[in-house]
Structure formats: structure tokens, C-alpha cells
XYZ file of C-alpha atoms in Angstrom:
388
model
C 63.292 66.953 161.438
C 59.684 68.052 160.974
C 58.621 71.674 161.041
C 58.239 73.026 164.568
C 56.504 76.181 165.745
C 59.810 77.471 167.092
C 61.175 77.632 163.549
C 59.316 80.925 163.211
C 62.282 82.624 164.866
C 64.554 81.309 162.097
C 62.279 82.940 159.525
C 62.660 86.242 161.358
C 66.437 85.981 161.772
C 66.985 84.885 158.171
C 64.886 87.785 156.927
C 67.040 90.033 159.067
C 70.147 88.998 157.134
C 68.436 90.546 154.086
C 67.634 93.720 155.989
C 63.979 92.799 156.571
C 62.639 93.485 160.054
C 59.404 92.003 161.454
C 56.415 94.020 160.346
C 54.720 93.518 163.708
C 56.097 93.097 167.244
C 56.603 89.591 168.599
C 55.705 90.483 172.213
C 52.434 91.603 173.770
C 53.844 94.649 175.562
C 55.103 96.242 172.351
C 51.885 95.310 170.570
C 49.899 97.137 173.240
C 52.080 100.244 173.045
C 51.754 100.459 169.276
C 48.033 99.654 169.289
C 47.490 102.463 171.802
C 48.508 104.869 169.045
C 46.509 103.056 166.354
C 43.137 102.622 168.075
C 40.565 105.336 168.785
C 40.375 106.022 172.494
C 36.809 104.724 172.845
C 37.791 101.328 171.413
C 41.084 101.187 173.283
C 39.440 101.865 176.650
C 37.019 98.992 176.098
C 39.792 96.529 175.172
C 42.454 97.625 177.652
C 40.204 98.408 180.591
C 39.146 96.225 183.468
C 36.722 96.347 186.360
C 37.092 98.744 189.282
C 40.695 99.773 189.906
C 41.742 96.866 187.645
C 43.458 94.994 190.477
C 42.135 91.610 189.326
C 43.213 92.325 185.767
C 46.768 93.036 186.947
C 46.698 90.090 189.357
C 45.796 87.734 186.516
C 48.983 88.739 184.711
C 51.161 88.724 187.835
C 49.955 85.259 188.853
C 52.074 83.653 186.144
C 55.227 84.983 187.812
C 54.448 82.852 190.887
C 55.083 79.661 188.913
C 58.243 78.345 187.268
C 58.980 75.584 184.779
C 61.608 73.094 186.008
C 64.175 72.241 183.280
C 64.729 68.531 182.633
C 67.723 67.453 180.564
C 68.706 64.435 178.428
C 65.268 64.197 176.861
C 66.303 64.633 173.235
C 63.626 67.233 172.541
C 64.465 67.768 168.870
C 60.794 67.428 168.018
C 57.848 68.578 170.091
C 54.231 67.568 169.793
C 51.851 70.335 170.845
C 48.722 68.733 169.388
C 45.656 68.009 171.509
C 42.361 66.159 171.296
C 39.369 68.334 172.125
C 35.730 67.318 171.669
C 36.731 64.619 169.218
C 38.841 67.049 167.196
C 42.568 66.674 166.642
C 44.029 70.177 166.915
C 47.631 71.047 165.985
C 48.164 73.133 169.122
C 46.481 73.924 172.463
C 46.003 77.611 171.620
C 42.711 79.365 170.838
C 41.468 82.944 170.577
C 38.991 83.988 173.241
C 35.645 85.646 172.461
C 35.883 89.438 172.511
C 32.609 91.293 172.073
C 34.079 94.216 170.135
C 36.778 92.405 168.171
C 34.837 93.361 165.043
C 35.645 97.057 165.481
C 39.299 96.517 166.414
C 40.331 96.219 162.766
C 40.647 99.282 160.598
C 37.754 98.178 158.340
C 35.411 97.165 161.218
C 35.333 93.553 160.023
C 37.661 92.218 162.680
C 35.711 88.993 163.185
C 36.374 88.069 159.554
C 40.079 88.899 159.881
C 40.372 86.666 162.955
C 38.502 83.817 161.258
C 40.837 83.997 158.280
C 43.855 84.068 160.602
C 42.477 80.918 162.225
C 42.206 79.264 158.830
C 45.883 80.061 158.170
C 47.258 78.993 161.568
C 44.983 76.155 162.660
C 44.282 78.041 165.900
C 40.552 77.734 166.723
C 38.354 80.756 167.324
C 35.751 81.072 170.018
C 33.429 83.441 168.204
C 31.527 85.933 170.320
C 27.782 86.333 169.950
C 28.621 90.029 169.611
C 30.131 90.503 166.157
C 30.145 92.893 163.234
C 29.452 90.074 160.784
C 26.906 87.261 161.212
C 27.884 83.667 161.896
C 26.752 82.688 158.404
C 29.685 84.708 157.020
C 32.189 83.900 159.748
C 31.843 80.112 159.886
C 32.889 79.484 156.266
C 35.854 81.859 156.645
C 37.409 79.429 159.150
C 38.178 76.921 156.405
C 39.288 73.617 157.923
C 39.988 75.156 161.349
C 37.188 74.485 163.840
C 35.353 77.344 165.468
C 33.345 77.375 168.684
C 30.391 79.707 169.241
C 30.173 81.708 172.467
C 26.606 82.310 173.639
C 25.407 85.229 175.707
C 22.121 83.585 176.633
C 19.248 86.037 176.014
C 16.123 86.216 178.121
C 13.961 84.931 175.286
C 14.559 81.175 175.026
C 13.489 81.022 171.387
C 16.085 83.636 170.528
C 18.727 81.612 172.363
C 17.742 78.496 170.422
C 17.835 80.435 167.171
C 21.391 81.642 167.830
C 22.535 78.118 168.705
C 20.898 76.624 165.631
C 22.448 79.235 163.358
C 25.883 78.523 164.824
C 25.378 74.805 164.202
C 24.330 75.463 160.603
C 27.362 77.730 160.080
C 29.692 74.872 161.017
C 30.691 75.733 164.570
C 31.766 72.691 166.565
C 30.840 73.581 170.164
C 28.728 76.031 172.147
C 30.510 78.032 174.864
C 28.056 79.531 177.361
C 29.360 82.579 179.203
C 28.123 82.734 182.806
C 29.602 85.926 184.241
C 28.300 88.621 181.889
C 24.545 88.896 182.311
C 25.297 92.436 183.495
C 28.456 94.428 182.849
C 30.922 95.053 185.645
C 31.863 98.519 186.920
C 34.368 99.704 184.310
C 35.632 103.224 185.075
C 37.477 103.703 181.793
C 34.278 103.161 179.830
C 32.018 104.892 182.345
C 34.126 108.034 182.287
C 33.551 108.172 178.529
C 29.915 106.943 178.717
C 31.157 104.340 176.266
C 29.124 101.195 175.553
C 29.652 100.294 171.867
C 26.732 97.870 171.617
C 24.296 100.567 172.733
C 25.499 102.522 169.707
C 24.632 99.598 167.461
C 28.083 98.053 167.037
C 28.729 94.299 167.026
C 25.066 93.276 166.953
C 24.982 91.634 163.517
C 23.892 88.248 164.868
C 20.827 89.860 166.421
C 19.934 92.189 163.574
C 20.025 89.249 161.118
C 18.043 86.876 163.333
C 14.452 86.190 162.301
C 13.287 85.668 165.866
C 14.949 88.873 167.095
C 13.325 90.788 164.243
C 9.933 89.433 165.348
C 10.612 90.727 168.850
C 11.668 94.050 167.389
C 8.445 94.296 165.401
C 6.611 94.843 168.689
C 8.397 98.169 169.087
C 6.523 101.259 167.875
C 9.735 102.704 166.424
C 11.718 101.245 163.567
C 15.201 102.625 164.042
C 18.608 101.805 165.484
C 17.715 103.106 168.935
C 14.740 100.748 169.130
C 16.858 97.812 167.928
C 19.617 98.405 170.467
C 17.023 98.884 173.213
C 15.497 95.497 172.371
C 18.963 93.950 172.419
C 19.620 95.482 175.848
C 16.280 94.147 177.111
C 17.213 90.647 175.972
C 20.831 90.638 177.099
C 20.599 90.729 180.887
C 19.757 87.129 181.772
C 21.315 85.425 184.804
C 21.538 81.676 184.238
C 20.529 79.024 186.770
C 21.341 75.317 186.905
C 17.900 74.622 185.413
C 18.871 76.653 182.340
C 21.901 74.459 181.845
C 19.574 71.488 181.464
C 17.614 72.951 178.550
C 20.731 74.337 176.909
C 22.256 70.858 177.063
C 19.108 69.424 175.479
C 18.965 72.123 172.798
C 22.043 71.029 170.860
C 23.955 67.933 169.908
C 27.189 69.951 169.935
C 29.550 69.851 172.918
C 28.574 72.424 175.557
C 31.264 74.332 177.469
C 30.525 76.603 180.439
C 32.746 79.698 180.694
C 33.488 81.461 183.964
C 33.990 78.457 186.269
C 36.473 79.104 189.085
C 35.209 76.882 191.904
C 35.655 73.100 191.827
C 32.129 72.502 193.149
C 30.689 74.435 190.204
C 32.807 72.354 187.829
C 31.572 69.100 189.349
C 27.902 70.118 189.244
C 28.148 71.331 185.642
C 29.689 68.017 184.632
C 26.936 66.143 186.462
C 24.451 68.079 184.328
C 26.117 66.941 181.130
C 28.508 69.647 179.983
C 31.416 68.559 177.820
C 33.963 71.154 178.853
C 34.827 73.503 181.709
C 36.215 76.950 180.942
C 38.190 78.425 183.859
C 38.211 82.209 183.471
C 37.393 85.414 185.305
C 36.822 87.332 182.066
C 40.325 88.756 182.214
C 39.360 90.953 185.161
C 36.779 92.854 183.104
C 33.694 91.729 184.970
C 34.435 91.547 188.691
C 37.218 93.235 190.625
C 38.760 91.909 193.821
C 38.770 88.275 192.784
C 41.410 85.583 192.934
C 43.519 85.258 189.774
C 42.032 82.598 187.532
C 45.407 80.844 187.284
C 45.386 80.252 191.038
C 42.019 78.493 190.738
C 42.999 76.398 187.718
C 44.592 73.411 189.558
C 41.505 72.889 191.750
C 39.190 73.163 188.752
C 41.312 70.679 186.787
C 41.201 68.155 189.619
C 37.439 68.529 189.923
C 36.946 68.152 186.165
C 38.672 64.767 186.005
C 38.669 63.580 182.403
C 36.554 66.508 181.180
C 38.678 69.046 179.264
C 39.408 72.396 180.907
C 39.887 75.501 178.802
C 41.609 78.484 180.386
C 42.101 82.196 179.869
C 42.789 85.355 181.923
C 46.176 87.046 181.990
C 47.810 85.079 179.151
C 50.252 87.343 177.334
C 52.907 85.003 175.966
C 53.911 81.495 175.008
C 55.534 81.144 178.417
C 52.221 81.970 180.091
C 50.471 79.422 177.890
C 53.037 76.756 178.813
C 52.556 77.399 182.525
C 48.767 77.103 182.248
C 49.187 73.860 180.317
C 51.596 72.549 182.952
C 48.941 73.296 185.583
C 46.506 71.066 183.730
C 44.668 73.200 181.184
C 43.730 71.289 178.043
C 43.756 74.437 175.897
C 44.726 78.049 176.559
C 43.120 81.205 175.197
C 44.777 84.455 174.213
C 42.695 87.622 174.500
C 43.646 91.297 174.629
C 46.967 90.833 172.846
C 45.412 89.450 169.676
C 43.040 92.429 169.646
C 46.095 94.693 169.596
C 47.632 92.612 166.809
C 44.398 92.927 164.848
C 44.404 96.692 165.253
C 47.941 96.927 163.895
C 47.836 94.426 161.062
C 44.427 92.880 160.525
C 44.561 89.232 159.510
C 48.335 89.298 158.980
C 48.897 90.871 162.381
C 46.869 88.168 164.117
C 48.699 85.407 162.226
C 52.042 86.913 163.257
C 50.978 87.140 166.906
C 49.621 83.599 167.114
C 52.762 82.232 165.488
C 54.861 84.216 167.986
C 53.041 82.759 170.990
C 53.292 79.221 169.606
C 56.979 79.673 168.789
C 57.782 80.859 172.316
C 55.898 77.972 173.912
C 57.513 75.452 171.571
C 61.031 76.755 172.226
C 60.449 76.724 175.987
C 59.463 73.065 175.771
C 62.468 72.309 173.579
C 65.020 73.969 175.823
C 63.523 72.799 179.120
C 63.266 69.199 177.936
C 59.539 68.583 177.436
C 58.867 67.006 174.040
C 55.121 66.550 174.630
C 52.351 68.281 176.533
C 51.938 65.133 178.612
C 55.564 65.506 179.728
C 54.936 69.161 180.561
C 51.899 68.315 182.684
C 53.541 65.422 184.501
C 55.860 67.274 186.873
C 57.129 70.432 185.195
C 55.980 73.324 187.338
C 56.719 74.617 190.818
C 55.397 77.472 192.911
C 58.216 79.981 193.266
C 56.652 82.679 195.481
């Protein structure tokens, strides 16, 4: 029998016979509790918080409880194949880490982006690297090793700056550009507002801007030469609301696959595909950007149908391997994990992230084994039912 992700539990149990307990929790809830004690309050509020009264954030998580996997027996599921094809890449699993704009300051040394990239290199789980990082893409891309990375773009107002960021990501070895649509302005986030807490305005996670030749030319127009002037220029550039016309020039600007993040309506998926995108990313930003919305999981089936053969990435509310399996059963090509890997990073850096990703993959793999789904195609065929 070949190695399976679920074998991770045997490593843990066998270590237990020698008196060795897991260094990090295997579940997201315990990770969050322990990270709450490890993180400074101003970082924790940014990671844990959502928009408004956080109803949409909670609804994203609760939505998974409305769906159930139907067990199918006599399938001989000794071996499972969780690999996928995505943008011409053969990936060992359908898991990826979502872009988090302050992941860099979630590690104890404030180089969290590097820790996550190295965890990706060890696990084969791709990273979607945020534009907002503590280290520039030139350092992060090589740290991924043989694991592909995708670059998330917050499209700035200045088109030349946008092109510069895309070109740098290409040169650093990233394999796709993921354009975020729902964050040209930040949502109403009471946890952060009550602390007047906006880390980027304090100069954090702006390495890709502060090392960009075009941004530095823009900055040279400022009379001051200090951090306040640099962050003010970043803030001036950040708030750009994309139109369909922008998608055309972004598509023309790169030979890499282009993915649009924040799609929840099937009509938007169809139009984006008509304009040449290579992937649809169904997400509501984990409830951080707009409150009162429909859980992203509830929109996923319609988006998948509209996308046809175009791959659909998904995040929002994923906390476990079971959640990942349900999203895959509903048609997602790949599933992203967000807040929980930030907590793992806070507790254990690179090793903590590796442990968490292996835990999610092990849970998903064991679910497929026990419920009789040896492949993802089997899981997607007829595995899930609405239960409430």
C-alpha cells in the first residue's frame, strides 16, 4: 500500500506509545484557543475578526453543517487519490493556503510569509501569496522549492505599478495571478476599529511596495521621505475598484493563468470566463469584507455549474478536512484554508503550519477512506446531500 495522508494519525499514535504527545493541536478550535494566548491583541483582532457583527463569518462556518457526506460501501478504498490538475500543474492534493495580508506578522519573528512558503515546500500544498507581505516576492518565490505558488494581486490605481507587481511575481516563479475583487476598500470591522488598528498604515506587510522601483518613483513625488509618507502613498494607490474593462488589460498583461477572487454569482463567473480568465475563485473573504451576505458555500454549486470546465477555487469557513471534503463534493477544484493556518503559524512557525496542513489532509483522506470514496471524482459524483 502506498503512503496515504491519513497515515499521519499513525505517526501520532505510535509516538504516543513512546510518551510523545503532538507538539501542536490537530484541530482548528484548539489552535485558535492557544493562539489567542500567543498573539498580541492587535494582531489577533485582525486575524480573528470579521465585518459588522460577524454574522457572515459565523454563517460561513455553520453552512458546512447543512451538508452531509453519504457513505458508500464495498468500494475497496485502501488507497485514495487526492491529486488534482490545476492550470496544467499536477498537484498532490486539492488544498492550498489562502492569501492573508498580515500573515507576515503572525509568526514570532515577523517573517511569516517565509515560514508559510517553506511549509508549502515541505507539504506540496500551494500558497496563494498576498501582495501584502513582510518579505518581497523575490525572497518568497524561491522558498517554495518545487511547490507552485500563486500571486494574489490587490490591483493598485496606478496601472504601471500593477504591471510591475505582476512582472515581479512572474520573475519570482509564481504560476498564476489571483486578482482580488472585493477589497478595494476595507469593510466595517469593529474589532479593529475599536483599537484604531490598521497594520499596513503602520508600515507592516508592505515589502512588495517598498522594494518596487515604480512605487519608489511615485513616492519620490512626496515632499517627505519617511514611513508616514510611504504608507500614505500606499493608501492612495490601494483603493481601486475594478471594472470589466480592467479585466481585459490584466488578462493581456500576463501569460500566466488569471484567477478572479470574490465571485459568488454565476453570471459574474460566466462573464469573467468570456473575458478570458482561467479560474474562478468563489469566496466572500471569510466574512471579513461584507456582513449580511450568503455563505460562500451556499453559492458554490451555482458558481461551479456556471464555470463549466473552468476550475473553481473555494474558501470561506473551511476549518477542517471534513469541510474541505464537503466543498470538493460540491464541485470545488481546490479548497483554501485561512484563519486556522494563521493560528498554527503563530504557535509553531513553519513546523506548526506543516502540522496543521497534514492534519487537514489526513482528516479528509480518512473521511474518503471510511465513506468509500477512493478518488475525488467519486466524491464529486453523488456523495453529498443537504441535511437541513
